Amino acid sequence: MAKFDIMNHSFDHHVLNSLHDQELPVAVPEEQRRLVNEMDFFSDKNPSRDSRNVEIKKESVQQSELNVNTGLNLLTTNTTVSDKATVDKGGSPPGTDKRTSNETELNRMNSENQRLKAMLNQVNNKFYTLQMHIVTLMQQQKNPKAESTEETKMIDGDLEERRRRNVLVSRQFMDLGQALISDKDEPPQSSSEGRNRDCYESPHYREHIPMAAFESQNYGNCGDHENPAFDRRKTDCEEREDSPREQDFQEWTSNKVPKLQCSKDFDQATTRKARVSVRARSEATMISDGCQWRKYGQKKAKGNPCPRAYYRCTMAVGCPVRKQVQRCATDQTTVITTYEGQHNHPLPPAAMTMASTTSAAASMLLSGSMSSADGLMNSNALARTLLPCSPNMATISASAPFPTITLDLTNSPNPSQFQRPQSQFHVPFPNPPPTFASMPQIFGQALYNQSESSGLESSQEMMRATAAITADPNFTAALIAAITSIIGNVQPERNSSNNNTIRNHSESKMEDSIY
DNA sequence: CGATTTTGACCAGCGC
DNA sequence: GCGCTGGTCAAAATCG
């Protein structure tokens, strides 16, 4: 356990660093109009954050680390650029040429800044993936007795798989395409055992890894890839303008019902697209996830007096991501946001957390379904593994039309459940809330429990559940990031008024129409 | 005037 | 086959 604590120590540090990376003042274009009446879960301007000075200091520290690690002398703040520009301007003659030169220089530095920021994110992503890998390996070494068991063989297999996938995962900057991969265009698999691995290991799988945003370098482009998923998007992108409505509809329909035929029950369990639902208390219209959405419909759902609003991502043409926002019927202070699909474009840092969370959760959900010979695994068991301290925090529904994982953030875990002194954690954030520091422990404990807990030890199902989770390092990371962002930065009931201080027309209009 | 929202209509899936 | 429901479309309305 001590070993694991040590790992958690650094785990916390890097998870939080990773979180913090998303707060770096990247020059995200301001044209990404934000719905300011949203419950701003992932805002990088959250007023609840403590003093900016501390953050700046933290950035400096992290910057130093990064410079050491990468050898890059990154310009991580726009302030640096603008300061330099100011100095240049102040010391230069008022000539137009000089000003143009300064502006050119400023533009150049800005673009370089953006590029380096992207690299920084990528490096951190890779670093974190490796870190998770190490944690898992050490976990593996810690439980040698389990190595002879069949279940552990499966986990070993997953580790092997993950080793191979590490390269791939590290290439996935923003588009965590595993769910996409696993739920689309997979070759038929007759064997139910190990089919998940087979699917991942197959050349087909490797051929169809979604290209990372950095490889394409075509922000906003529909992509020029061999990946059928991208091809589909490309087609969608290119033909949207002139294709008949029927075809468009069928594209989306086929997207929703991918052809996946590993086996009959497998087919039933996985051909439906995974959804990630987030429940949170908020008086605001909807939570802010950093993405840009356009409302395309509203419908009154059965059994709920509150209408459901349908949004699609408009950050890139042809982005297949949709989300539904609806108030809970029983508790109208709760907003339920359901995400579906994978972004086919790079996301701003503020959007990465939620996107990664939903993507990884969907991936976990689908890989979990695939790894169970009985189809979908016991959802409650998986939820308990995910969040043993708060079994109601994550629930998985296999009975819904689409497999859905629900992250219930309306009740934060009880800090008293975690006896660990806070000083044991290296928390670079100022005044972290207790739950903030505890979150990584939740997952660490969940993984540790997989072999220690008597309740789980004998359960092959739980081993499968754990394997599914460990096979997806992104999930825990992203989930931690998202939940800690929310718990750490937002007190919905208290902050809702703050978040609502600025309202624009569309929000109030939408709020009026929905609520 | 372009972008976005609204809203009624349409379509597919599902259960009976 | 029929009705119900969820999801989407697209013309009209609205806004900045």
Coordinates of C-alpha atoms in Angstrom, one line a residue, chain A residues 14-28 34 41-46 49 52 55 58-59 62 76 117 120-122 124-125 128 173-174 176 289-290 347-357 429 474 477-486 489:
Chain A
H14 CA 0.9 15.0 -12.5
V15 CA -2.8 14.7 -12.8
L16 CA -3.1 18.1 -11.3
N17 CA -0.4 19.4 -13.5
S18 CA -2.2 18.0 -16.4
L19 CA -5.3 19.8 -15.1
H20 CA -3.4 22.9 -14.7
D21 CA -2.0 22.7 -18.2
Q22 CA -5.5 23.3 -19.4
E23 CA -5.6 26.5 -17.5
L24 CA -2.5 27.9 -19.1
P25 CA -3.5 31.1 -20.9
V26 CA -3.5 29.6 -24.3
A27 CA -4.6 32.1 -26.8
V28 CA -7.9 30.5 -27.5
R34 CA -19.4 31.1 -24.7
F41 CA -17.3 23.5 -15.0
F42 CA -14.2 23.8 -17.1
S43 CA -13.6 27.4 -17.4
D44 CA -10.1 28.6 -17.2
K45 CA -11.4 31.8 -15.7
N46 CA -13.2 30.3 -12.8
R49 CA -9.8 29.6 -8.2
R52 CA -3.6 34.2 -9.7
E55 CA -1.1 30.0 -10.4
K58 CA 2.9 27.2 -10.5
E59 CA 3.2 27.9 -14.1
Q62 CA 5.9 23.7 -14.4
T76 CA 3.8 30.0 -22.2
K117 CA 1.4 25.2 -26.4
L120 CA 3.3 21.1 -24.3
N121 CA -0.1 19.5 -24.2
Q122 CA 1.1 16.6 -26.2
N124 CA 2.1 16.1 -20.9
N125 CA -0.3 13.7 -22.5
Y128 CA 0.8 11.0 -18.2
F173 CA -4.1 14.4 -28.4
M174 CA -7.7 15.3 -28.3
L176 CA -9.5 9.8 -27.9
D289 CA -17.6 22.3 -21.4
G290 CA -15.5 24.6 -23.5
L347 CA -10.4 21.2 -28.9
P348 CA -9.4 24.2 -26.8
P349 CA -7.9 23.3 -23.5
A350 CA -11.0 24.3 -21.7
A351 CA -12.9 21.7 -23.7
M352 CA -10.4 18.9 -23.4
T353 CA -11.3 17.8 -19.9
M354 CA -14.9 17.1 -20.7
A355 CA -14.2 15.7 -24.1
S356 CA -11.5 13.4 -22.7
T357 CA -13.8 12.3 -19.9
F429 CA -3.3 23.9 -6.1
N474 CA -7.3 7.7 -20.1
A477 CA -7.3 10.4 -15.7
A478 CA -10.0 12.2 -17.6
L479 CA -12.7 11.4 -15.1
I480 CA -10.5 12.6 -12.3
A481 CA -9.8 15.7 -14.2
A482 CA -13.4 16.4 -14.9
I483 CA -14.7 15.6 -11.4
T484 CA -12.0 17.4 -9.7
S485 CA -12.5 20.4 -11.9
I486 CA -16.1 20.4 -11.0
N489 CA -13.9 24.7 -8.8

